Amino acid sequence: MHAAAHLQRSHHALVAPKRQTYGMTSVRGPCSRSRAVTPVTAYLPPAAPPASADVAQAFKRLQNGSDVRGVALAVNPGDAITLTPAAAFFIAAGFVDWLRSRGVTDVKVAVGCDPRVSGPLLMPAVLAGLQSAGAAAVDVGLSTTPAMFYGIIAPGSAVTGSIMLTASHMPMHNNGLKFFTAEGGLGKPDIAAILEGAAAKCEAAAVPLGDSILDAAFVLRQAVKTPATPSSWPLLSKYAEHLRHMIVAGIQHPQTPDKPLTGLKIAVDAGNGSGGFFATQVLEPLGADVSGSQFLEPDGTFPNHIPNPENKAAMDAAVNAVKQSGADLGIVFDTDVDRSAIVGSDGTPINSNRFIALMAAIVLQEHPGSTIVTDSVTSNGLTTFIEQRGGKHFRFKRGYKNVISKGVELNKQGVDCELMMETSGHGAMRSNHYLDDGSHLALTAVVAFVRSRLASGGAAGLGELLADLQEPAEAAEYRIGIKDADFKSVGSSVLQAFHDWVQAGAGSSSSSSWSLEPVNHEGWRVNVDEGAGKRGWALLRQSLHDPLLVLNVESDVPGGEAAIRGNVLQFFIKLQQAQALDLAALQN
């Protein structure tokens, strides 16, 4: 379909969004799909002058770490649309310029999306933006974030970059862009450079991003100028085929090599995101019974629960599906399938520390002595679990890109590091191109489950791998708002004061058993001796992006979490900067 026709079909939604229609199932489903378009000459000068402060700031605000994220639909009173079609257009064009600045001459970019209802609005704008900068563009339609990377490295692929339209587990009115090259996902400096270039192009074109009519009209005009040749590339199907081959090769079933999941019942909860394909295109063709699966249909209104392995409602729904269907295990995906979690046959949720422990146990069987990199909020029990299996635990920072980048760095230094994983469910393996890929983690768990059953004659399961994982009696996380506009400076000074307070005895002689963790990469982690060999901890750190301090607390004894939190609260109350903090979360 011509990019202009794609836009014109949704033109009424672009220029006059109606709040009452966005949550209706009549607009649900993935973005339109299937066309490869021929490159055209860029309509803007190769190098636009720098953007004005206002325009530059509008694009800069769209950066969310290593990706782009904003409000794409006004569904709530007061919503301001920040990721407009024109903004997406210029960001896509900026990505082309960025690729060329890295020496890519024949630029061909694949674009996919999750099922968000704003996908059909932003997809054609991104395609037109790519073409405007002289790139060839490929629309692959509904996809997953890992599949978009695979589209670059797949055998025979001529794609040099890819864009995934997704906002992960964020509410339905949000959307965003993730970018990939053959080296993997882009980093923060890369995104900043792309947005800077996009802002300059927007300024040169004099497009008023705040005017929905003129914003959409601009993209329509550019799309009309752009010839497109209809084509289709079923990338998600190709990726599913790749995953099936990995499972077959990983299990090497002696009786049913081509259907190694025969006799296995697996319940997949995709949360109406992009992950339903894993049940129907990966597991079922290999013999698995997926009849207990739920919420496989893509629906951008996410009517059942948030697709998020960290969300209690999502995990409870998956646990219920496993129990009701009598499944051998369950799998939970987030919206764009770069995160996942597992549910045991007895209904035990295996996410957060448990999922890291499961993956570490699997990895350490094949990579003895390997270092496992995690984020900063992992439990003491996980460290013990890894060390008991001969591994090394490197507790780093929050943020999956931080965790993965540290693993890459360690491997370059000669340190054997196969697994990098965050408690959020993001996880990457060296053997899988360091890509955070929820489907790859899930298939690794499935392969381990089947191999364990084959070795034990059918009796074993994943639970046996976690049998000696020590878990805390209590755990909690508290978010402490910083009310000062200069929140980074305030947060930094509070963290220094916390460090000094702990070093001085943590407020009282009864807390003299508090001691700083010897190595801290983010904030300050404090070990708390709770007696009788029990050990709790508290970590105070600053949020990566928001005006927040975050306090994580775990205790090995009942009532211990409240005691640790209460002592930290006293520190905050006596603090010089207390007036700049919102302590309500700690006081309730």
Coordinates of C-alpha atoms in Angstrom, one line a residue:
M1 CA 0.0 0.0 0.0
H2 CA 1.3 3.5 -0.8
A3 CA 2.4 5.3 2.3
A4 CA 0.0 8.2 1.5
A5 CA -3.0 5.9 1.3
H6 CA -1.9 4.3 4.6
L7 CA -2.0 7.8 6.2
Q8 CA -5.2 8.9 4.5
R9 CA -7.0 5.9 5.8
S10 CA -6.3 7.1 9.3
H11 CA -6.4 10.9 8.5
H12 CA -9.5 11.6 10.6
A13 CA -7.8 10.1 13.7
L14 CA -4.6 12.1 13.0
V15 CA -6.2 15.5 12.8
A16 CA -9.2 15.2 15.1
P17 CA -8.7 12.5 17.7
K18 CA -11.9 11.5 19.6
R19 CA -11.3 10.4 23.1
Q20 CA -14.2 8.1 23.3
T21 CA -13.0 5.9 20.4
Y22 CA -9.5 5.0 21.5
G23 CA -10.5 2.4 24.0
M24 CA -13.0 0.6 21.7
T25 CA -12.2 -2.8 20.3
S26 CA -13.1 -1.5 16.9
V27 CA -9.7 0.2 16.7
R28 CA -7.7 -2.6 18.2
G29 CA -5.1 -4.6 16.5
P30 CA -1.6 -4.2 14.9
C31 CA -0.4 -1.6 12.6
S32 CA -1.1 -2.2 8.9
R33 CA 1.6 -4.2 7.3
S34 CA 3.6 -5.3 4.3
R35 CA 5.3 -3.0 1.9
A36 CA 8.9 -2.6 0.9
V37 CA 9.4 0.9 -0.6
T38 CA 12.0 2.2 -3.0
P39 CA 14.4 5.0 -1.9
V40 CA 13.7 8.5 -3.0
T41 CA 15.8 11.7 -2.9
A42 CA 15.5 13.5 0.5
Y43 CA 13.3 16.5 0.4
L44 CA 15.4 18.3 3.1
P45 CA 19.0 19.6 2.9
P46 CA 21.6 17.0 4.0
A47 CA 22.6 19.2 6.9
A48 CA 19.9 21.3 8.5
P49 CA 21.0 24.2 10.8
P50 CA 20.6 23.6 14.6
A51 CA 17.0 23.7 15.9
S52 CA 15.7 26.5 18.1
A53 CA 15.7 25.9 21.9
D54 CA 11.9 25.1 22.0
V55 CA 12.0 22.6 19.1
A56 CA 15.2 21.0 20.4
Q57 CA 13.7 20.6 23.8
A58 CA 10.5 19.1 22.4
F59 CA 12.5 16.3 20.8
K60 CA 14.9 16.0 23.7
R61 CA 12.0 15.3 26.1
L62 CA 11.1 12.2 24.0
Q63 CA 14.4 10.4 25.0
N64 CA 13.8 7.7 27.5
G65 CA 17.3 6.3 28.1
S66 CA 18.2 4.2 25.1
D67 CA 14.9 4.6 23.2
V68 CA 12.2 7.2 22.4
R69 CA 8.9 7.4 24.2
G70 CA 6.0 9.8 24.4
V71 CA 2.2 10.2 24.5
A72 CA 0.8 9.3 21.1
L73 CA -3.0 9.6 21.9
A74 CA -5.0 11.9 24.1
V75 CA -7.2 9.5 26.1
N76 CA -7.2 11.2 29.5
P77 CA -8.1 14.8 30.4
G78 CA -5.0 16.9 30.2
D79 CA -3.0 14.5 28.0
A80 CA -0.6 16.4 25.7
I81 CA 0.4 14.5 22.6
T82 CA 4.2 14.6 22.5
L83 CA 5.0 11.8 20.0
T84 CA 3.1 13.2 16.9
P85 CA 3.2 11.7 13.4
A86 CA 5.5 14.6 12.3
A87 CA 7.8 13.9 15.2
A88 CA 8.0 10.2 14.2
F89 CA 8.6 11.3 10.6
F90 CA 11.6 13.4 11.5
I91 CA 13.0 10.9 14.0
A92 CA 13.0 8.2 11.3
A93 CA 14.8 10.6 8.9
G94 CA 17.3 11.3 11.7
F95 CA 17.9 7.6 12.1
V96 CA 18.8 7.4 8.4
D97 CA 21.3 10.2 8.8
W98 CA 22.7 8.6 11.9
L99 CA 23.2 5.3 10.0
R100 CA 25.0 7.1 7.2
S101 CA 27.3 8.9 9.7
R102 CA 28.4 5.4 10.7
G103 CA 29.4 4.5 7.2
V104 CA 26.2 2.7 6.0
T105 CA 25.7 3.6 2.4
D106 CA 22.8 1.4 1.2
V107 CA 20.3 2.1 4.0
K108 CA 17.4 -0.2 4.3
V109 CA 15.3 -0.1 7.5
A110 CA 12.6 -2.5 8.6
V111 CA 9.8 -1.2 10.8
G112 CA 7.5 -3.2 13.0
C113 CA 5.1 -2.4 15.8
D114 CA 3.3 -3.9 18.8
P115 CA -0.6 -3.8 18.8
R116 CA -1.0 -0.3 20.3
V117 CA -3.9 1.6 18.7
S118 CA -1.5 4.5 17.7
G119 CA 0.5 2.1 15.6
P120 CA -1.5 2.8 12.4
L121 CA -0.9 6.5 12.9
L122 CA 2.8 6.4 13.5
M123 CA 3.8 3.5 11.2
P124 CA 3.2 5.3 7.9
A125 CA 4.8 8.5 9.3
V126 CA 8.0 6.5 10.1
L127 CA 8.0 4.9 6.7
A128 CA 7.6 8.2 5.0
G129 CA 10.3 9.7 7.1
L130 CA 12.7 6.9 6.1
Q131 CA 12.0 7.4 2.5
S132 CA 12.3 11.2 2.7
A133 CA 15.9 10.7 3.8
G134 CA 16.6 8.4 0.8
A135 CA 16.4 5.1 2.6
A136 CA 14.5 1.9 1.5
A137 CA 11.9 1.0 4.0
V138 CA 10.2 -2.3 4.8
D139 CA 6.9 -2.6 6.8
V140 CA 6.8 -5.9 8.6
G141 CA 3.6 -5.1 10.6
L142 CA 3.0 -6.7 13.9
S143 CA 6.3 -7.8 15.4
T144 CA 8.4 -8.1 18.6
T145 CA 11.4 -6.1 19.6
P146 CA 13.8 -9.2 19.4
A147 CA 12.4 -10.0 16.0
M148 CA 13.3 -6.6 14.7
F149 CA 17.0 -7.2 15.6
Y150 CA 16.8 -10.7 14.0
G151 CA 15.5 -9.1 10.8
I152 CA 19.0 -7.5 10.4
I153 CA 21.1 -10.6 11.1
A154 CA 18.8 -13.2 9.5
P155 CA 20.4 -15.2 6.7
G156 CA 20.0 -13.3 3.4
S157 CA 18.7 -10.1 4.9
A158 CA 19.7 -6.8 3.3
V159 CA 18.3 -4.8 6.2
T160 CA 20.9 -2.5 7.7
G161 CA 18.7 -1.1 10.6
S162 CA 15.4 -1.5 12.2
I163 CA 12.8 0.4 14.2
M164 CA 10.3 -1.1 16.6
L165 CA 7.2 1.0 17.5
T166 CA 6.5 0.1 21.1
A167 CA 6.2 1.6 24.6
S168 CA 6.7 -1.8 26.3
H169 CA 4.3 -2.1 29.3
M170 CA 3.3 1.6 29.4
P171 CA -0.4 2.5 29.1
M172 CA -2.1 2.2 25.8
H173 CA -1.9 5.9 24.9
N174 CA 1.9 5.8 25.0
N175 CA 4.1 4.7 22.2
G176 CA 7.8 4.9 21.3
L177 CA 10.6 3.8 19.0
K178 CA 13.5 1.4 19.6
F179 CA 16.4 1.3 17.2
F180 CA 18.7 -1.5 16.1
T181 CA 21.8 -2.1 13.9
A182 CA 23.7 -5.3 13.4
E183 CA 25.6 -4.5 16.6
G184 CA 22.4 -4.5 18.7
G185 CA 20.3 -1.8 20.3
L186 CA 21.4 1.8 20.3
G187 CA 22.7 3.6 23.4
K188 CA 21.8 6.9 25.0
P189 CA 24.3 9.0 23.1
D190 CA 23.0 7.5 19.8
I191 CA 19.4 8.4 20.7
A192 CA 20.4 11.9 21.7
A193 CA 22.2 12.4 18.3
I194 CA 19.2 11.1 16.3
L195 CA 16.8 13.4 18.2
E196 CA 19.1 16.4 17.7
G197 CA 19.1 15.7 14.0
A198 CA 15.4 15.2 13.9
A199 CA 14.9 18.6 15.7
A200 CA 17.0 20.3 13.1
K201 CA 15.0 18.8 10.2
C202 CA 11.8 19.8 11.9
E203 CA 13.0 23.4 12.4
A204 CA 14.1 23.6 8.7
A205 CA 10.7 22.4 7.5
A206 CA 8.8 24.8 9.9
V207 CA 6.4 22.2 11.1
P208 CA 4.3 23.2 14.2
L209 CA 4.3 20.0 16.2
G210 CA 1.7 21.4 18.6
D211 CA -0.9 21.8 15.8
S212 CA -2.5 18.4 15.2
I213 CA -3.9 19.5 11.8
L214 CA -0.8 21.0 10.4
D215 CA 1.4 18.2 11.9
A216 CA -0.7 15.5 10.1
A217 CA -1.0 17.5 6.9
F218 CA 2.7 17.8 6.6
V219 CA 3.2 14.1 6.9
L220 CA 0.4 13.5 4.4
R221 CA 2.1 15.8 1.9
Q222 CA 5.4 14.1 2.2
A223 CA 3.8 10.6 1.9
V224 CA 2.1 11.7 -1.3
K225 CA 5.5 12.6 -2.8
T226 CA 6.8 9.1 -1.9
P227 CA 6.3 6.3 -4.4
A228 CA 6.0 2.9 -2.8
T229 CA 6.0 -0.6 -4.2
P230 CA 3.7 -3.0 -2.4
S231 CA 5.6 -5.9 -0.8
S232 CA 5.4 -8.2 2.2
W233 CA 8.0 -9.6 4.5
P234 CA 6.6 -11.9 7.1
L235 CA 9.4 -11.3 9.6
L236 CA 7.6 -12.6 12.7
S237 CA 7.0 -15.9 11.0
K238 CA 10.6 -16.1 10.0
Y239 CA 11.6 -15.4 13.5
A240 CA 9.3 -18.1 14.8
E241 CA 11.0 -20.5 12.5
H242 CA 14.4 -19.5 13.9
L243 CA 13.1 -20.1 17.4
R244 CA 11.7 -23.5 16.5
H245 CA 15.1 -24.5 15.1
M246 CA 16.8 -23.5 18.3
I247 CA 14.4 -25.6 20.4
V248 CA 14.9 -28.7 18.2
A249 CA 18.6 -28.3 18.3
G250 CA 18.7 -27.6 22.0
I251 CA 16.6 -30.7 23.0
Q252 CA 17.7 -33.3 20.5
H253 CA 14.8 -35.5 21.5
P254 CA 15.7 -39.2 20.9
Q255 CA 12.2 -40.3 20.1
T256 CA 10.5 -37.3 18.5
P257 CA 13.3 -35.0 17.2
D258 CA 11.0 -32.9 15.0
K259 CA 8.3 -32.5 17.6
P260 CA 10.3 -32.5 20.8
L261 CA 7.5 -30.8 22.9
T262 CA 5.1 -33.7 22.3
G263 CA 3.3 -34.5 25.5
L264 CA 4.1 -31.1 27.1
K265 CA 1.4 -28.7 28.1
I266 CA 2.4 -25.0 28.1
A267 CA 0.2 -22.1 28.9
V268 CA 1.3 -18.8 27.4
D269 CA -0.1 -15.5 28.6
A270 CA 0.7 -12.8 26.1
G271 CA -1.4 -10.1 27.7
N272 CA -2.8 -9.2 24.3
G273 CA 0.6 -7.9 23.2
S274 CA 2.8 -9.3 20.4
G275 CA 3.7 -12.5 22.1
G276 CA 0.8 -14.8 21.1
F277 CA 2.9 -16.0 18.2
F278 CA 5.1 -17.9 20.6
A279 CA 2.3 -20.3 21.5
T280 CA 0.8 -20.8 18.0
Q281 CA 3.9 -20.5 15.8
V282 CA 6.7 -21.8 18.0
L283 CA 5.4 -24.2 20.7
E284 CA 2.4 -25.8 19.0
P285 CA 4.1 -26.8 15.7
L286 CA 6.7 -28.6 17.9
G287 CA 4.0 -30.8 19.5
A288 CA 3.1 -28.7 22.6
D289 CA -0.4 -28.5 23.9
V290 CA -1.1 -24.8 24.2
S291 CA -4.8 -25.0 24.8
G292 CA -4.4 -23.5 28.3
S293 CA -3.0 -20.3 26.8
Q294 CA -4.8 -17.0 27.1
F295 CA -4.8 -13.4 25.8
L296 CA -3.0 -14.4 22.6
E297 CA -5.0 -12.1 20.4
P298 CA -3.2 -8.7 19.8
D299 CA -5.3 -5.9 21.3
G300 CA -3.8 -2.5 21.8
T301 CA -6.3 -1.6 24.5
F302 CA -4.9 -4.4 26.7
P303 CA -8.3 -5.3 28.1
N304 CA -7.3 -8.1 30.5
H305 CA -4.1 -7.0 32.3
I306 CA -1.0 -5.0 31.7
P307 CA 1.5 -7.1 29.7
N308 CA 4.3 -7.0 32.3
P309 CA 6.1 -9.8 34.1
E310 CA 6.6 -7.5 37.0
N311 CA 2.9 -6.8 37.4
K312 CA 1.1 -8.8 40.1
A313 CA -2.2 -9.0 38.1
A314 CA -0.3 -10.3 35.1
M315 CA 1.5 -13.0 37.1
D316 CA -1.7 -13.9 39.0
A317 CA -3.6 -14.4 35.7
A318 CA -0.8 -16.7 34.4
V319 CA -0.7 -18.7 37.6
N320 CA -4.5 -19.2 37.4
A321 CA -4.1 -20.3 33.7
V322 CA -1.5 -22.9 34.6
K323 CA -3.5 -24.3 37.5
Q324 CA -6.8 -24.4 35.6
S325 CA -5.3 -26.1 32.6
G326 CA -3.0 -28.4 34.4
A327 CA -0.1 -27.1 32.4
D328 CA 3.5 -28.3 33.0
L329 CA 4.6 -24.7 32.9
G330 CA 3.5 -21.2 32.0
I331 CA 5.2 -18.4 30.1
V332 CA 4.4 -14.7 30.6
F333 CA 5.5 -12.0 28.1
D334 CA 5.5 -8.2 28.1
T335 CA 4.0 -6.2 25.3
D336 CA 6.9 -6.4 22.9
V337 CA 8.4 -9.7 24.1
D338 CA 11.8 -8.4 25.2
R339 CA 10.9 -9.6 28.8
S340 CA 9.3 -12.8 30.1
A341 CA 8.7 -14.8 33.2
I342 CA 7.9 -18.5 34.0
V343 CA 5.2 -20.2 36.1
G344 CA 5.9 -23.6 37.5
S345 CA 3.5 -26.5 37.2
D346 CA 2.5 -26.0 40.9
G347 CA 1.6 -22.4 40.1
T348 CA 4.8 -20.9 41.6
P349 CA 5.6 -17.6 39.8
I350 CA 9.2 -17.6 38.6
N351 CA 10.0 -13.9 38.0
S352 CA 12.4 -11.4 39.4
N353 CA 15.1 -13.1 41.6
R354 CA 13.6 -16.5 40.9
F355 CA 13.9 -16.1 37.2
I356 CA 17.5 -14.9 37.4
A357 CA 18.2 -17.9 39.6
L358 CA 16.6 -20.3 37.1
M359 CA 18.5 -18.9 34.2
A360 CA 21.8 -18.8 36.2
A361 CA 21.3 -22.5 37.2
I362 CA 20.8 -23.4 33.5
V363 CA 23.7 -21.3 32.3
L364 CA 26.2 -22.5 35.0
Q365 CA 25.6 -26.1 33.9
E366 CA 27.1 -25.4 30.5
H367 CA 29.4 -22.5 31.6
P368 CA 30.9 -23.4 34.9
G369 CA 32.4 -20.5 36.8
S370 CA 30.7 -17.9 34.6
T371 CA 29.9 -14.4 36.0
I372 CA 26.3 -13.5 36.2
V373 CA 25.6 -9.7 36.0
T374 CA 22.4 -8.4 37.6
D375 CA 20.9 -5.1 38.6
S376 CA 21.4 -3.6 42.1
V377 CA 18.2 -4.8 43.8
T378 CA 18.8 -8.6 43.7
S379 CA 18.5 -10.5 46.9
N380 CA 21.3 -11.9 49.2
G381 CA 19.8 -15.3 48.6
L382 CA 20.5 -15.0 44.8
T383 CA 24.2 -14.3 45.5
T384 CA 24.4 -17.4 47.7
F385 CA 22.6 -19.5 45.0
I386 CA 25.0 -18.4 42.3
E387 CA 28.1 -19.0 44.4
Q388 CA 26.9 -22.4 45.5
R389 CA 26.9 -23.4 41.9
G390 CA 30.4 -22.2 41.3
G391 CA 29.4 -18.9 39.6
K392 CA 30.2 -15.3 40.4
H393 CA 27.6 -12.7 41.0
F394 CA 28.3 -9.1 39.8
R395 CA 25.6 -6.9 41.2
F396 CA 25.6 -3.7 39.0
K397 CA 23.1 -0.9 38.3
R398 CA 19.4 -0.7 37.5
G399 CA 18.6 -0.4 33.8
Y400 CA 18.8 -3.3 31.5
K401 CA 21.1 -1.5 29.1
N402 CA 23.5 -0.9 32.0
V403 CA 23.4 -4.6 33.0
I404 CA 23.9 -5.8 29.4
S405 CA 26.7 -3.3 28.7
K406 CA 28.6 -4.4 31.8
G407 CA 28.4 -8.0 30.6
V408 CA 29.8 -7.0 27.2
E409 CA 32.6 -5.0 28.9
L410 CA 33.5 -7.9 31.2
N411 CA 33.7 -10.3 28.2
K412 CA 35.9 -7.9 26.4
Q413 CA 38.2 -7.9 29.5
G414 CA 38.4 -11.7 29.3
V415 CA 35.8 -12.4 32.0
D416 CA 33.5 -15.3 31.1
C417 CA 30.0 -13.8 31.3
E418 CA 27.2 -15.6 29.6
L419 CA 24.2 -14.2 31.4
M420 CA 23.2 -10.6 32.1
M421 CA 19.7 -10.2 33.7
E422 CA 17.6 -7.6 35.5
T423 CA 14.9 -8.3 38.0
S424 CA 12.4 -6.7 35.6
G425 CA 12.6 -9.7 33.3
H426 CA 15.0 -8.2 30.8
G427 CA 17.8 -10.7 30.2
A428 CA 20.5 -11.2 27.6
M429 CA 22.9 -14.0 26.8
R430 CA 26.3 -13.8 25.1
S431 CA 25.3 -16.7 22.8
N432 CA 22.3 -14.7 21.6
H433 CA 24.1 -11.5 20.5
Y434 CA 23.7 -9.8 23.9
L435 CA 20.1 -9.1 23.0
D436 CA 17.4 -8.7 25.7
D437 CA 15.0 -11.3 24.3
G438 CA 12.1 -12.6 26.4
S439 CA 11.3 -15.3 23.8
H440 CA 14.9 -16.6 23.9
L441 CA 14.8 -16.8 27.7
A442 CA 11.5 -18.6 27.6
L443 CA 12.7 -21.2 25.0
T444 CA 15.9 -21.7 27.1
A445 CA 13.7 -22.6 30.1
V446 CA 11.5 -24.9 27.9
V447 CA 14.6 -26.7 26.6
A448 CA 16.0 -27.1 30.1
F449 CA 12.6 -28.5 31.3
V450 CA 12.4 -31.1 28.5
R451 CA 16.1 -32.1 28.9
S452 CA 15.6 -32.5 32.7
R453 CA 12.5 -34.7 32.1
L454 CA 14.4 -36.9 29.6
A455 CA 17.3 -37.3 32.0
S456 CA 15.0 -38.2 35.0
G457 CA 12.6 -40.4 33.1
G458 CA 9.8 -37.8 33.2
A459 CA 9.7 -36.9 36.9
A460 CA 11.8 -33.7 37.1
G461 CA 10.7 -30.1 36.5
L462 CA 12.1 -26.6 36.8
G463 CA 11.3 -26.4 40.5
E464 CA 14.2 -28.8 41.3
L465 CA 16.6 -26.2 39.9
L466 CA 15.4 -23.7 42.5
A467 CA 15.0 -25.9 45.5
D468 CA 17.7 -24.3 47.6
L469 CA 17.1 -20.7 46.6
Q470 CA 16.9 -18.7 49.9
E471 CA 14.2 -16.1 49.7
P472 CA 13.5 -13.2 52.1
A473 CA 10.7 -13.3 54.6
E474 CA 9.7 -9.8 53.6
A475 CA 10.6 -7.4 50.8
A476 CA 9.3 -3.9 49.8
E477 CA 10.2 -1.0 47.5
Y478 CA 9.4 2.7 48.4
R479 CA 9.6 5.7 46.1
I480 CA 10.4 9.0 47.7
G481 CA 9.6 12.0 45.6
I482 CA 12.0 14.9 45.3
K483 CA 10.1 18.2 45.2
D484 CA 13.0 20.5 44.3
A485 CA 13.4 21.4 40.6
D486 CA 17.1 20.6 40.9
F487 CA 16.3 17.0 41.9
K488 CA 19.6 15.5 40.8
S489 CA 21.6 17.7 43.1
V490 CA 19.2 17.1 46.0
G491 CA 19.3 13.4 45.4
S492 CA 23.1 13.3 45.3
S493 CA 23.4 15.2 48.6
V494 CA 20.9 12.9 50.3
L495 CA 22.8 9.9 49.2
Q496 CA 26.0 11.3 50.6
A497 CA 24.3 12.1 53.9
F498 CA 22.9 8.5 54.0
H499 CA 26.4 7.1 53.5
D500 CA 27.8 9.2 56.3
W501 CA 24.8 8.3 58.6
V502 CA 25.5 4.6 58.1
Q503 CA 29.2 5.0 58.7
A504 CA 28.4 6.9 61.9
G505 CA 26.3 4.0 63.3
A506 CA 23.0 4.4 61.4
G507 CA 21.4 6.6 64.1
S508 CA 21.6 4.5 67.3
S509 CA 23.6 1.8 69.1
S510 CA 20.8 -0.7 68.3
S511 CA 21.6 -0.2 64.6
S512 CA 25.4 -0.6 65.0
S513 CA 25.0 -3.9 63.0
W514 CA 24.4 -1.9 59.9
S515 CA 27.3 -1.8 57.5
L516 CA 27.9 -0.6 54.0
E517 CA 28.2 -3.2 51.2
P518 CA 31.9 -3.2 50.3
V519 CA 31.2 -2.5 46.5
N520 CA 28.4 -0.2 45.4
H521 CA 27.8 0.8 41.8
E522 CA 24.6 2.6 42.4
G523 CA 23.5 4.4 45.6
W524 CA 24.4 2.7 48.9
R525 CA 23.5 -0.8 49.9
V526 CA 23.5 -1.5 53.6
N527 CA 23.8 -5.0 55.2
V528 CA 21.7 -5.5 58.3
D529 CA 22.7 -8.2 60.8
E530 CA 19.3 -9.4 62.1
G531 CA 20.8 -12.1 64.5
A532 CA 20.8 -15.9 64.5
G533 CA 22.5 -15.9 61.0
K534 CA 19.7 -13.8 59.5
R535 CA 20.7 -10.9 57.3
G536 CA 18.6 -8.1 55.8
W537 CA 19.5 -5.2 53.6
A538 CA 18.5 -1.8 52.4
L539 CA 19.5 0.0 49.2
L540 CA 18.9 3.8 48.7
R541 CA 19.5 4.9 45.1
Q542 CA 18.4 7.7 42.8
S543 CA 16.0 7.0 40.0
L544 CA 17.6 6.8 36.5
H545 CA 15.2 9.4 35.0
D546 CA 12.6 10.6 37.5
P547 CA 12.8 13.0 40.5
L548 CA 12.8 10.1 42.9
L549 CA 14.9 8.3 45.5
V550 CA 14.1 4.6 45.7
L551 CA 14.5 2.6 48.8
N552 CA 14.5 -1.2 48.5
V553 CA 14.4 -3.3 51.7
E554 CA 14.5 -7.0 52.3
S555 CA 14.5 -8.9 55.7
D556 CA 15.0 -12.5 56.7
V557 CA 12.8 -12.2 59.8
P558 CA 9.1 -11.3 60.2
G559 CA 8.7 -7.7 61.1
G560 CA 12.3 -7.0 60.0
E561 CA 11.3 -4.9 56.9
A562 CA 9.3 -2.5 59.0
A563 CA 12.2 -2.1 61.5
I564 CA 14.7 -1.3 58.7
R565 CA 12.3 1.1 57.0
G566 CA 11.5 2.8 60.3
N567 CA 15.2 3.5 61.0
V568 CA 15.7 4.9 57.5
L569 CA 12.6 7.1 58.0
Q570 CA 14.2 8.6 61.1
F571 CA 17.2 9.4 59.0
F572 CA 15.1 11.3 56.5
I573 CA 13.1 13.2 59.1
K574 CA 16.2 14.6 60.7
L575 CA 17.8 15.4 57.3
Q576 CA 18.5 19.0 56.4
Q577 CA 16.9 18.4 53.0
A578 CA 13.7 16.8 54.5
Q579 CA 11.5 19.6 53.2
A580 CA 12.5 18.8 49.7
L581 CA 11.3 15.2 50.0
D582 CA 7.9 13.5 49.9
L583 CA 8.1 10.9 52.7
A584 CA 4.5 9.7 52.5
A585 CA 5.4 6.3 51.1
L586 CA 7.6 5.6 54.1
Q587 CA 5.1 6.9 56.7
N588 CA 2.1 4.9 55.5

